[in-house]
PDB file of C-alpha atoms and ligand atoms in Angstrom:
ATOM      1  CA  UNK A  25      -9.050 -58.840  27.088  1.00 63.00           C
ATOM      2  CA  UNK A  26      -6.283 -57.643  29.303  1.00 84.00           C
ATOM      3  CA  UNK A  27      -4.430 -54.490  28.178  1.00 94.00           C
ATOM      4  CA  UNK A  28      -0.846 -54.646  26.995  1.00 98.00           C
ATOM      5  CA  UNK A  29       1.584 -53.028  29.259  1.00 98.00           C
ATOM      6  CA  UNK A  30       4.476 -50.590  28.638  1.00 99.00           C
ATOM      7  CA  UNK A  31       7.232 -48.945  30.627  1.00 99.00           C
ATOM      8  CA  UNK A  32       8.801 -45.686  29.451  1.00 99.00           C
ATOM      9  CA  UNK A  33      11.826 -44.306  31.284  1.00 99.00           C
ATOM     10  CA  UNK A  34      12.672 -40.544  31.050  1.00 98.00           C
ATOM     11  CA  UNK A  35       8.932 -39.722  30.445  1.00 98.00           C
ATOM     12  CA  UNK A  36       9.058 -36.266  32.087  1.00 98.00           C
ATOM     13  CA  UNK A  37       9.847 -34.549  28.876  1.00 98.00           C
ATOM     14  CA  UNK A  38      10.688 -34.750  25.152  1.00 98.00           C
ATOM     15  CA  UNK A  39      10.680 -38.175  23.401  1.00 99.00           C
ATOM     16  CA  UNK A  40       9.769 -40.153  26.583  1.00 99.00           C
ATOM     17  CA  UNK A  41       6.621 -38.024  27.195  1.00 99.00           C
ATOM     18  CA  UNK A  42       5.581 -38.317  23.539  1.00 99.00           C
ATOM     19  CA  UNK A  43       6.034 -42.115  23.505  1.00 98.00           C
ATOM     20  CA  UNK A  44       4.001 -42.498  26.793  1.00 99.00           C
ATOM     21  CA  UNK A  45       1.153 -40.376  25.303  1.00 98.00           C
ATOM     22  CA  UNK A  46       1.134 -42.325  21.993  1.00 98.00           C
ATOM     23  CA  UNK A  47       1.337 -45.698  23.737  1.00 98.00           C
ATOM     24  CA  UNK A  48      -1.541 -44.749  25.954  1.00 98.00           C
ATOM     25  CA  UNK A  49      -3.541 -43.694  22.814  1.00 98.00           C
ATOM     26  CA  UNK A  50      -2.734 -47.036  21.295  1.00 98.00           C
ATOM     27  CA  UNK A  51      -4.423 -48.684  24.275  1.00 98.00           C
ATOM     28  CA  UNK A  52      -1.373 -49.683  26.405  1.00 98.00           C
ATOM     29  CA  UNK A  53      -1.401 -49.477  30.172  1.00 98.00           C
ATOM     30  CA  UNK A  54       1.677 -47.279  30.615  1.00 98.00           C
ATOM     31  CA  UNK A  55       4.036 -47.027  33.613  1.00 98.00           C
ATOM     32  CA  UNK A  56       6.190 -43.841  33.478  1.00 99.00           C
ATOM     33  CA  UNK A  57       9.366 -43.007  35.313  1.00 98.00           C
ATOM     34  CA  UNK A  58      11.801 -40.084  35.771  1.00 98.00           C
ATOM     35  CA  UNK A  59      13.232 -37.942  38.491  1.00 98.00           C
ATOM     36  CA  UNK A  60      11.079 -34.852  38.159  1.00 98.00           C
ATOM     37  CA  UNK A  61       7.956 -36.137  39.946  1.00 97.00           C
ATOM     38  CA  UNK A  62       5.670 -33.145  39.401  1.00 98.00           C
ATOM     39  CA  UNK A  63       5.943 -33.394  35.626  1.00 98.00           C
ATOM     40  CA  UNK A  64       5.514 -37.088  35.775  1.00 98.00           C
ATOM     41  CA  UNK A  65       2.368 -36.770  37.888  1.00 98.00           C
ATOM     42  CA  UNK A  66       0.835 -34.176  35.431  1.00 98.00           C
ATOM     43  CA  UNK A  67       1.424 -36.471  32.511  1.00 98.00           C
ATOM     44  CA  UNK A  68       0.019 -39.483  34.320  1.00 98.00           C
ATOM     45  CA  UNK A  69      -3.115 -37.572  35.023  1.00 98.00           C
ATOM     46  CA  UNK A  70      -3.472 -36.541  31.498  1.00 98.00           C
ATOM     47  CA  UNK A  71      -3.066 -39.933  29.899  1.00 98.00           C
ATOM     48  CA  UNK A  72      -4.211 -42.322  32.671  1.00 98.00           C
ATOM     49  CA  UNK A  73      -0.650 -43.704  33.274  1.00 98.00           C
ATOM     50  CA  UNK A  74       0.937 -44.904  36.483  1.00 98.00           C
ATOM     51  CA  UNK A  75       3.691 -42.503  37.524  1.00 98.00           C
ATOM     52  CA  UNK A  76       6.573 -43.911  39.526  1.00 98.00           C
ATOM     53  CA  UNK A  77       9.760 -42.068  40.617  1.00 98.00           C
ATOM     54  CA  UNK A  78      12.761 -43.433  38.855  1.00 98.00           C
ATOM     55  CA  UNK A  79      16.501 -42.532  38.762  1.00 98.00           C
ATOM     56  CA  UNK A  80      18.073 -45.138  36.342  1.00 98.00           C
ATOM     57  CA  UNK A  81      21.498 -44.283  37.650  1.00 98.00           C
ATOM     58  CA  UNK A  82      20.515 -45.596  41.148  1.00 98.00           C
ATOM     59  CA  UNK A  83      20.154 -49.398  41.462  1.00 98.00           C
ATOM     60  CA  UNK A  84      17.819 -49.121  44.559  1.00 98.00           C
ATOM     61  CA  UNK A  85      15.473 -46.732  42.571  1.00 98.00           C
ATOM     62  CA  UNK A  86      15.378 -49.151  39.653  1.00 99.00           C
ATOM     63  CA  UNK A  87      14.609 -52.113  41.900  1.00 98.00           C
ATOM     64  CA  UNK A  88      11.772 -50.190  43.692  1.00 98.00           C
ATOM     65  CA  UNK A  89      10.345 -49.211  40.232  1.00 98.00           C
ATOM     66  CA  UNK A  90      10.577 -52.743  38.870  1.00 98.00           C
ATOM     67  CA  UNK A  91       8.777 -54.168  41.937  1.00 98.00           C
ATOM     68  CA  UNK A  92       5.687 -52.143  40.955  1.00 98.00           C
ATOM     69  CA  UNK A  93       5.459 -53.392  37.320  1.00 98.00           C
ATOM     70  CA  UNK A  94       3.333 -56.464  36.361  1.00 98.00           C
ATOM     71  CA  UNK A  95       3.930 -58.722  33.325  1.00 98.00           C
ATOM     72  CA  UNK A  96       5.397 -56.426  30.689  1.00 98.00           C
ATOM     73  CA  UNK A  97       5.063 -56.148  26.961  1.00 98.00           C
ATOM     74  CA  UNK A  98       7.202 -53.103  25.987  1.00 99.00           C
ATOM     75  CA  UNK A  99      10.075 -51.537  27.834  1.00 99.00           C
ATOM     76  CA  UNK A 100      11.196 -48.129  26.231  1.00 99.00           C
ATOM     77  CA  UNK A 101      14.704 -47.377  27.576  1.00 99.00           C
ATOM     78  CA  UNK A 102      14.673 -43.693  26.820  1.00 99.00           C
ATOM     79  CA  UNK A 103      16.171 -41.979  29.877  1.00 99.00           C
ATOM     80  CA  UNK A 104      19.458 -40.277  29.057  1.00 98.00           C
ATOM     81  CA  UNK A 105      21.047 -37.350  27.168  1.00 98.00           C
ATOM     82  CA  UNK A 106      24.345 -35.545  26.696  1.00 98.00           C
ATOM     83  CA  UNK A 107      26.307 -33.364  29.099  1.00 98.00           C
ATOM     84  CA  UNK A 108      28.650 -30.743  27.510  1.00 98.00           C
ATOM     85  CA  UNK A 109      30.503 -30.640  24.347  1.00 98.00           C
ATOM     86  CA  UNK A 110      34.079 -30.363  25.421  1.00 97.00           C
ATOM     87  CA  UNK A 111      36.971 -31.861  23.430  1.00 98.00           C
ATOM     88  CA  UNK A 112      38.911 -34.699  24.956  1.00 97.00           C
ATOM     89  CA  UNK A 113      41.628 -32.346  25.974  1.00 98.00           C
ATOM     90  CA  UNK A 114      39.101 -30.780  28.466  1.00 98.00           C
ATOM     91  CA  UNK A 115      37.783 -34.183  29.671  1.00 97.00           C
ATOM     92  CA  UNK A 116      35.305 -33.654  32.460  1.00 97.00           C
ATOM     93  CA  UNK A 117      35.070 -37.082  34.221  1.00 98.00           C
ATOM     94  CA  UNK A 118      32.015 -36.208  36.269  1.00 98.00           C
ATOM     95  CA  UNK A 119      29.985 -35.514  33.030  1.00 98.00           C
ATOM     96  CA  UNK A 120      31.270 -38.632  31.320  1.00 98.00           C
ATOM     97  CA  UNK A 121      30.325 -40.752  34.352  1.00 98.00           C
ATOM     98  CA  UNK A 122      26.883 -39.197  34.613  1.00 98.00           C
ATOM     99  CA  UNK A 123      26.261 -39.842  30.842  1.00 98.00           C
ATOM    100  CA  UNK A 124      27.448 -43.467  31.237  1.00 98.00           C
ATOM    101  CA  UNK A 125      25.239 -43.889  34.265  1.00 98.00           C
ATOM    102  CA  UNK A 126      22.006 -42.847  32.526  1.00 98.00           C
ATOM    103  CA  UNK A 127      22.471 -43.817  28.899  1.00 98.00           C
ATOM    104  CA  UNK A 128      24.373 -47.113  29.351  1.00 99.00           C
ATOM    105  CA  UNK A 129      24.170 -48.617  32.783  1.00 98.00           C
ATOM    106  CA  UNK A 130      20.674 -47.169  33.372  1.00 98.00           C
ATOM    107  CA  UNK A 131      19.414 -48.978  30.174  1.00 99.00           C
ATOM    108  CA  UNK A 132      21.151 -52.208  31.194  1.00 98.00           C
ATOM    109  CA  UNK A 133      19.880 -52.039  34.844  1.00 98.00           C
ATOM    110  CA  UNK A 134      16.250 -51.451  33.754  1.00 99.00           C
ATOM    111  CA  UNK A 135      16.438 -54.298  31.230  1.00 99.00           C
ATOM    112  CA  UNK A 136      17.904 -56.699  33.717  1.00 98.00           C
ATOM    113  CA  UNK A 137      15.321 -55.634  36.399  1.00 99.00           C
ATOM    114  CA  UNK A 138      12.320 -55.994  34.197  1.00 99.00           C
ATOM    115  CA  UNK A 139      13.482 -59.139  32.271  1.00 98.00           C
ATOM    116  CA  UNK A 140      11.305 -61.447  34.484  1.00 98.00           C
ATOM    117  CA  UNK A 141       8.236 -59.334  33.696  1.00 98.00           C
ATOM    118  CA  UNK A 142       9.041 -59.212  29.943  1.00 98.00           C
ATOM    119  CA  UNK A 143       9.336 -63.081  30.052  1.00 98.00           C
ATOM    120  CA  UNK A 144       6.132 -63.452  31.995  1.00 98.00           C
ATOM    121  CA  UNK A 145       4.074 -61.564  29.379  1.00 98.00           C
ATOM    122  CA  UNK A 146       4.976 -64.116  26.716  1.00 98.00           C
ATOM    123  CA  UNK A 147       5.479 -61.342  24.214  1.00 98.00           C
ATOM    124  CA  UNK A 148       8.074 -58.798  25.462  1.00 98.00           C
ATOM    125  CA  UNK A 149       9.807 -56.036  23.514  1.00 99.00           C
ATOM    126  CA  UNK A 150      12.767 -53.798  24.576  1.00 99.00           C
ATOM    127  CA  UNK A 151      13.152 -50.533  22.620  1.00 99.00           C
ATOM    128  CA  UNK A 152      16.424 -48.870  23.242  1.00 99.00           C
ATOM    129  CA  UNK A 153      16.758 -45.230  22.318  1.00 99.00           C
ATOM    130  CA  UNK A 154      20.281 -44.771  20.784  1.00 98.00           C
ATOM    131  CA  UNK A 155      21.186 -41.916  18.408  1.00 98.00           C
ATOM    132  CA  UNK A 156      22.906 -41.133  15.212  1.00 98.00           C
ATOM    133  CA  UNK A 157      25.662 -40.471  17.768  1.00 98.00           C
ATOM    134  CA  UNK A 158      25.830 -44.338  18.060  1.00 98.00           C
ATOM    135  CA  UNK A 159      26.650 -44.540  14.388  1.00 98.00           C
ATOM    136  CA  UNK A 160      29.010 -41.587  13.939  1.00 98.00           C
ATOM    137  CA  UNK A 161      31.163 -39.262  16.015  1.00 98.00           C
ATOM    138  CA  UNK A 162      31.732 -35.501  16.064  1.00 97.00           C
ATOM    139  CA  UNK A 163      34.143 -33.069  17.557  1.00 97.00           C
ATOM    140  CA  UNK A 164      33.384 -32.594  21.301  1.00 98.00           C
ATOM    141  CA  UNK A 165      31.072 -35.523  21.338  1.00 98.00           C
ATOM    142  CA  UNK A 166      33.393 -38.318  22.476  1.00 98.00           C
ATOM    143  CA  UNK A 167      31.662 -38.903  25.814  1.00 98.00           C
ATOM    144  CA  UNK A 168      28.095 -39.005  24.440  1.00 98.00           C
ATOM    145  CA  UNK A 169      28.923 -40.781  21.229  1.00 98.00           C
ATOM    146  CA  UNK A 170      30.778 -43.532  23.246  1.00 98.00           C
ATOM    147  CA  UNK A 171      27.660 -43.968  25.350  1.00 98.00           C
ATOM    148  CA  UNK A 172      25.357 -44.263  22.230  1.00 98.00           C
ATOM    149  CA  UNK A 173      27.845 -46.689  20.557  1.00 98.00           C
ATOM    150  CA  UNK A 174      27.453 -48.718  23.659  1.00 99.00           C
ATOM    151  CA  UNK A 175      23.677 -48.800  23.253  1.00 98.00           C
ATOM    152  CA  UNK A 176      24.290 -50.270  19.815  1.00 98.00           C
ATOM    153  CA  UNK A 177      26.426 -52.999  21.320  1.00 98.00           C
ATOM    154  CA  UNK A 178      24.015 -53.802  24.145  1.00 99.00           C
ATOM    155  CA  UNK A 179      20.977 -53.956  21.675  1.00 98.00           C
ATOM    156  CA  UNK A 180      22.814 -56.511  19.480  1.00 98.00           C
ATOM    157  CA  UNK A 181      23.873 -58.538  22.612  1.00 98.00           C
ATOM    158  CA  UNK A 182      20.293 -58.628  23.797  1.00 98.00           C
ATOM    159  CA  UNK A 183      19.201 -60.101  20.486  1.00 98.00           C
ATOM    160  CA  UNK A 184      21.897 -62.822  20.795  1.00 98.00           C
ATOM    161  CA  UNK A 185      21.267 -63.636  24.466  1.00 98.00           C
ATOM    162  CA  UNK A 186      17.531 -63.801  24.203  1.00 98.00           C
ATOM    163  CA  UNK A 187      17.403 -65.704  20.975  1.00 98.00           C
ATOM    164  CA  UNK A 188      14.792 -68.388  21.320  1.00 98.00           C
ATOM    165  CA  UNK A 189      12.669 -66.394  23.812  1.00 98.00           C
ATOM    166  CA  UNK A 190       9.671 -64.328  22.843  1.00 97.00           C
ATOM    167  CA  UNK A 191      11.478 -60.919  23.447  1.00 98.00           C
ATOM    168  CA  UNK A 192      12.016 -58.557  20.618  1.00 98.00           C
ATOM    169  CA  UNK A 193      14.776 -55.858  20.628  1.00 99.00           C
ATOM    170  CA  UNK A 194      14.590 -52.635  18.570  1.00 99.00           C
ATOM    171  CA  UNK A 195      17.162 -49.830  18.544  1.00 99.00           C
ATOM    172  CA  UNK A 196      15.868 -46.402  17.463  1.00 99.00           C
ATOM    173  CA  UNK A 197      18.470 -43.836  16.415  1.00 98.00           C
ATOM    174  CA  UNK A 198      17.225 -40.331  15.858  1.00 98.00           C
ATOM    175  CA  UNK A 199      19.103 -37.400  14.483  1.00 98.00           C
ATOM    176  CA  UNK A 200      18.161 -33.839  15.637  1.00 98.00           C
ATOM    177  CA  UNK A 201      15.037 -33.809  17.688  1.00 98.00           C
ATOM    178  CA  UNK A 202      13.934 -30.532  19.241  1.00 98.00           C
ATOM    179  CA  UNK A 203      13.310 -31.294  22.993  1.00 98.00           C
ATOM    180  CA  UNK A 204      15.093 -30.205  26.174  1.00 98.00           C
ATOM    181  CA  UNK A 205      18.060 -32.289  25.133  1.00 98.00           C
ATOM    182  CA  UNK A 206      20.260 -29.310  24.162  1.00 98.00           C
ATOM    183  CA  UNK A 207      19.154 -27.240  27.137  1.00 98.00           C
ATOM    184  CA  UNK A 208      20.401 -30.018  29.401  1.00 98.00           C
ATOM    185  CA  UNK A 209      23.615 -30.465  27.411  1.00 98.00           C
ATOM    186  CA  UNK A 210      24.406 -26.798  27.675  1.00 98.00           C
ATOM    187  CA  UNK A 211      23.462 -26.584  31.256  1.00 98.00           C
ATOM    188  CA  UNK A 212      20.412 -24.334  30.755  1.00 98.00           C
ATOM    189  CA  UNK A 213      21.953 -21.911  28.183  1.00 98.00           C
ATOM    190  CA  UNK A 214      18.764 -21.286  26.164  1.00 98.00           C
ATOM    191  CA  UNK A 215      20.475 -19.320  23.453  1.00 98.00           C
ATOM    192  CA  UNK A 216      23.037 -22.050  22.753  1.00 98.00           C
ATOM    193  CA  UNK A 217      20.341 -24.714  22.856  1.00 98.00           C
ATOM    194  CA  UNK A 218      18.179 -22.792  20.329  1.00 98.00           C
ATOM    195  CA  UNK A 219      21.102 -22.408  17.898  1.00 98.00           C
ATOM    196  CA  UNK A 220      21.315 -26.249  17.529  1.00 97.00           C
ATOM    197  CA  UNK A 221      17.859 -26.201  15.793  1.00 97.00           C
ATOM    198  CA  UNK A 222      18.049 -22.770  14.103  1.00 97.00           C
ATOM    199  CA  UNK A 223      17.482 -22.632  10.188  1.00 98.00           C
ATOM    200  CA  UNK A 224      16.164 -26.143   9.877  1.00 97.00           C
ATOM    201  CA  UNK A 225      13.058 -28.166  10.590  1.00 98.00           C
ATOM    202  CA  UNK A 226      14.185 -30.653  13.217  1.00 98.00           C
ATOM    203  CA  UNK A 227      12.335 -33.848  14.189  1.00 98.00           C
ATOM    204  CA  UNK A 228       9.695 -33.542  16.885  1.00 98.00           C
ATOM    205  CA  UNK A 229       9.420 -35.852  19.867  1.00 99.00           C
ATOM    206  CA  UNK A 230       6.158 -37.096  18.252  1.00 99.00           C
ATOM    207  CA  UNK A 231       7.923 -38.030  14.985  1.00 99.00           C
ATOM    208  CA  UNK A 232      10.281 -40.306  17.033  1.00 99.00           C
ATOM    209  CA  UNK A 233       7.377 -41.583  19.228  1.00 99.00           C
ATOM    210  CA  UNK A 234       5.509 -42.511  16.049  1.00 98.00           C
ATOM    211  CA  UNK A 235       8.398 -44.731  14.866  1.00 98.00           C
ATOM    212  CA  UNK A 236       8.706 -46.410  18.276  1.00 99.00           C
ATOM    213  CA  UNK A 237       4.998 -47.206  18.534  1.00 98.00           C
ATOM    214  CA  UNK A 238       5.020 -48.471  14.907  1.00 98.00           C
ATOM    215  CA  UNK A 239       7.779 -50.878  15.837  1.00 98.00           C
ATOM    216  CA  UNK A 240       5.973 -51.935  19.041  1.00 98.00           C
ATOM    217  CA  UNK A 241       2.674 -52.601  17.335  1.00 98.00           C
ATOM    218  CA  UNK A 242       4.090 -55.056  14.647  1.00 98.00           C
ATOM    219  CA  UNK A 243       3.072 -58.635  15.069  1.00 97.00           C
ATOM    220  CA  UNK A 244       5.094 -60.582  17.700  1.00 97.00           C
ATOM    221  CA  UNK A 245       7.039 -62.528  15.080  1.00 97.00           C
ATOM    222  CA  UNK A 246       8.354 -59.319  13.381  1.00 98.00           C
ATOM    223  CA  UNK A 247      11.486 -57.797  15.004  1.00 98.00           C
ATOM    224  CA  UNK A 248      12.362 -54.299  13.713  1.00 98.00           C
ATOM    225  CA  UNK A 249      16.046 -54.343  14.511  1.00 98.00           C
ATOM    226  CA  UNK A 250      16.885 -50.684  13.971  1.00 98.00           C
ATOM    227  CA  UNK A 251      15.229 -47.454  12.921  1.00 99.00           C
ATOM    228  CA  UNK A 252      17.376 -44.449  11.914  1.00 98.00           C
ATOM    229  CA  UNK A 253      15.460 -41.236  11.454  1.00 98.00           C
ATOM    230  CA  UNK A 254      16.789 -37.709  10.761  1.00 98.00           C
ATOM    231  CA  UNK A 255      15.472 -34.450   9.625  1.00 98.00           C
ATOM    232  CA  UNK A 256      15.466 -34.109   5.890  1.00 98.00           C
ATOM    233  CA  UNK A 257      18.041 -31.265   6.225  1.00 98.00           C
ATOM    234  CA  UNK A 258      20.433 -33.540   8.131  1.00 98.00           C
ATOM    235  CA  UNK A 259      22.738 -35.784   6.094  1.00 98.00           C
ATOM    236  CA  UNK A 260      25.160 -36.782   8.857  1.00 97.00           C
ATOM    237  CA  UNK A 261      25.363 -36.002  12.511  1.00 95.00           C
ATOM    238  CA  UNK A 262      27.334 -32.801  11.803  1.00 92.00           C
ATOM    239  CA  UNK A 263      26.287 -32.157   8.195  1.00 96.00           C
ATOM    240  CA  UNK A 264      23.234 -29.988   8.280  1.00 97.00           C
ATOM    241  CA  UNK A 265      21.629 -27.683   5.755  1.00 98.00           C
ATOM    242  CA  UNK A 266      20.536 -24.451   7.457  1.00 97.00           C
ATOM    243  CA  UNK A 267      18.472 -21.690   5.738  1.00 95.00           C
TER     244      UNK A 267
HETATM  245  P1  NAP B 326      14.954 -34.504  27.170  1.00 97.33           P
HETATM  246  O1  NAP B 326      13.808 -33.733  26.730  1.00 97.33           O
HETATM  247  O2  NAP B 326      16.116 -33.769  27.906  1.00 97.33           O
HETATM  248  O3  NAP B 326      14.470 -35.768  28.054  1.00 97.33           O
HETATM  249  C1  NAP B 326      15.376 -36.610  28.700  1.00 97.33           C
HETATM  250  C2  NAP B 326      14.557 -37.428  29.661  1.00 97.33           C
HETATM  251  O4  NAP B 326      15.440 -38.411  30.332  1.00 97.33           O
HETATM  252  C3  NAP B 326      13.930 -36.599  30.830  1.00 97.33           C
HETATM  253  O5  NAP B 326      12.569 -37.086  30.960  1.00 97.33           O
HETATM  254  C4  NAP B 326      14.755 -36.832  32.073  1.00 97.33           C
HETATM  255  O6  NAP B 326      13.958 -36.910  33.104  1.00 97.33           O
HETATM  256  C5  NAP B 326      15.153 -38.345  31.713  1.00 97.33           C
HETATM  257  N1  NAP B 326      16.434 -38.794  32.517  1.00 97.33           N
HETATM  258  C6  NAP B 326      17.667 -38.308  32.356  1.00 97.33           C
HETATM  259  N2  NAP B 326      18.437 -38.912  33.295  1.00 97.33           N
HETATM  260  C7  NAP B 326      17.677 -39.754  33.966  1.00 97.33           C
HETATM  261  C8  NAP B 326      17.824 -40.616  35.075  1.00 97.33           C
HETATM  262  N3  NAP B 326      19.128 -40.774  35.640  1.00 97.33           N
HETATM  263  N4  NAP B 326      16.818 -41.347  35.472  1.00 97.33           N
HETATM  264  C9  NAP B 326      15.613 -41.213  34.984  1.00 97.33           C
HETATM  265  N5  NAP B 326      15.319 -40.456  33.959  1.00 97.33           N
HETATM  266  C10 NAP B 326      16.373 -39.569  33.487  1.00 97.33           C
HETATM  267  O7  NAP B 326      15.667 -35.165  25.880  1.00 97.33           O
HETATM  268  P2  NAP B 326      15.173 -36.141  24.774  1.00 97.33           P
HETATM  269  O8  NAP B 326      15.671 -35.612  23.449  1.00 97.33           O
HETATM  270  O9  NAP B 326      13.651 -36.443  24.890  1.00 97.33           O
HETATM  271  O10 NAP B 326      16.022 -37.445  25.141  1.00 97.33           O
HETATM  272  C11 NAP B 326      15.486 -38.759  25.277  1.00 97.33           C
HETATM  273  C12 NAP B 326      16.472 -39.712  24.711  1.00 97.33           C
HETATM  274  O11 NAP B 326      16.648 -39.561  23.313  1.00 97.33           O
HETATM  275  C13 NAP B 326      17.881 -39.699  25.350  1.00 97.33           C
HETATM  276  O12 NAP B 326      18.339 -41.016  25.518  1.00 97.33           O
HETATM  277  C14 NAP B 326      18.712 -38.957  24.249  1.00 97.33           C
HETATM  278  O13 NAP B 326      20.038 -39.302  24.384  1.00 97.33           O
HETATM  279  C15 NAP B 326      18.007 -39.563  23.000  1.00 97.33           C
HETATM  280  N6  NAP B 326      18.222 -38.728  21.835  1.00 97.33           N
HETATM  281  C16 NAP B 326      17.876 -37.416  21.661  1.00 97.33           C
HETATM  282  C17 NAP B 326      18.109 -36.726  20.501  1.00 97.33           C
HETATM  283  C18 NAP B 326      17.723 -35.248  20.341  1.00 97.33           C
HETATM  284  O14 NAP B 326      18.239 -34.618  19.322  1.00 97.33           O
HETATM  285  N7  NAP B 326      16.896 -34.766  21.218  1.00 97.33           N
HETATM  286  C19 NAP B 326      18.653 -37.361  19.388  1.00 97.33           C
HETATM  287  C20 NAP B 326      19.042 -38.732  19.540  1.00 97.33           C
HETATM  288  C21 NAP B 326      18.817 -39.370  20.659  1.00 97.33           C
HETATM  289  P3  NAP B 326      14.273 -36.290  34.674  1.00 97.33           P
HETATM  290  O15 NAP B 326      15.325 -35.161  34.327  1.00 97.33           O
HETATM  291  O16 NAP B 326      12.989 -35.834  35.130  1.00 97.33           O
HETATM  292  O17 NAP B 326      14.836 -37.460  35.354  1.00 97.33           O
END
């Protein structure tokens, strides 16, 4: 029997690396992409995946990546993140554009580029990593929440446009997950990043990966539309109980 195949974008850290590991454990042949090649190679060696350089904000990089992928069962559009927490009055267009490039256009580019392979497998599945930031907003979060609201819109549109085809679409919306997300958001300020997770038990990357792999391993006629998962100590995106 041929192995099922999966692509995970942004697999060099956090949720992406955890999903790649768990999909490999579940028997998938995994293709992993990100910009930091050393990390990617180390993970590929560990789990027997195929590591390919990928910058989802670059159309040529996406095309080169897609050309290496065979018939595909699962595409996990995970690459992305937040840059900064400035209010609108201090709008930084470069950060907004970079967030839009990775979280929104990157997700759309990858999905378009790999659609032929998803069709060719006869049982395709696109898993889009959104966020509770796609369901709510918060002060200083307009740029990032706008991107994740867009992920919601695109996920729904995919389901409409591919209706009648054997392609499932799942949106996964996590709350606080302790990864490098906040370190990237705050440009390497480790103290500020640690404060985001202080006094509560956040989700781990493995918690989110577990939900993704569960959705991906349901029978082909079962489409899990959306999974929202948050730490027990988080009621809303900005309503958190800290000890
Ligand atoms: P992370 O540890 O910072 O990982 C982000 C990953 O995205 C890295 O592997 C990074 O790899 C990759 N990436 C970023 N821009 C990319 C690009 N242009 N091309 C290719 N890869 C790119 O953060 P994370 O928490 O795992 O984030 C993963 C996803 O979950 C993101 O979409 C994020 O918005 C979402 N999310 C996170 C949380 C949270 O609290 N952590 C909550 C909700 C949703 P390279 O830098 O090596 O390219």
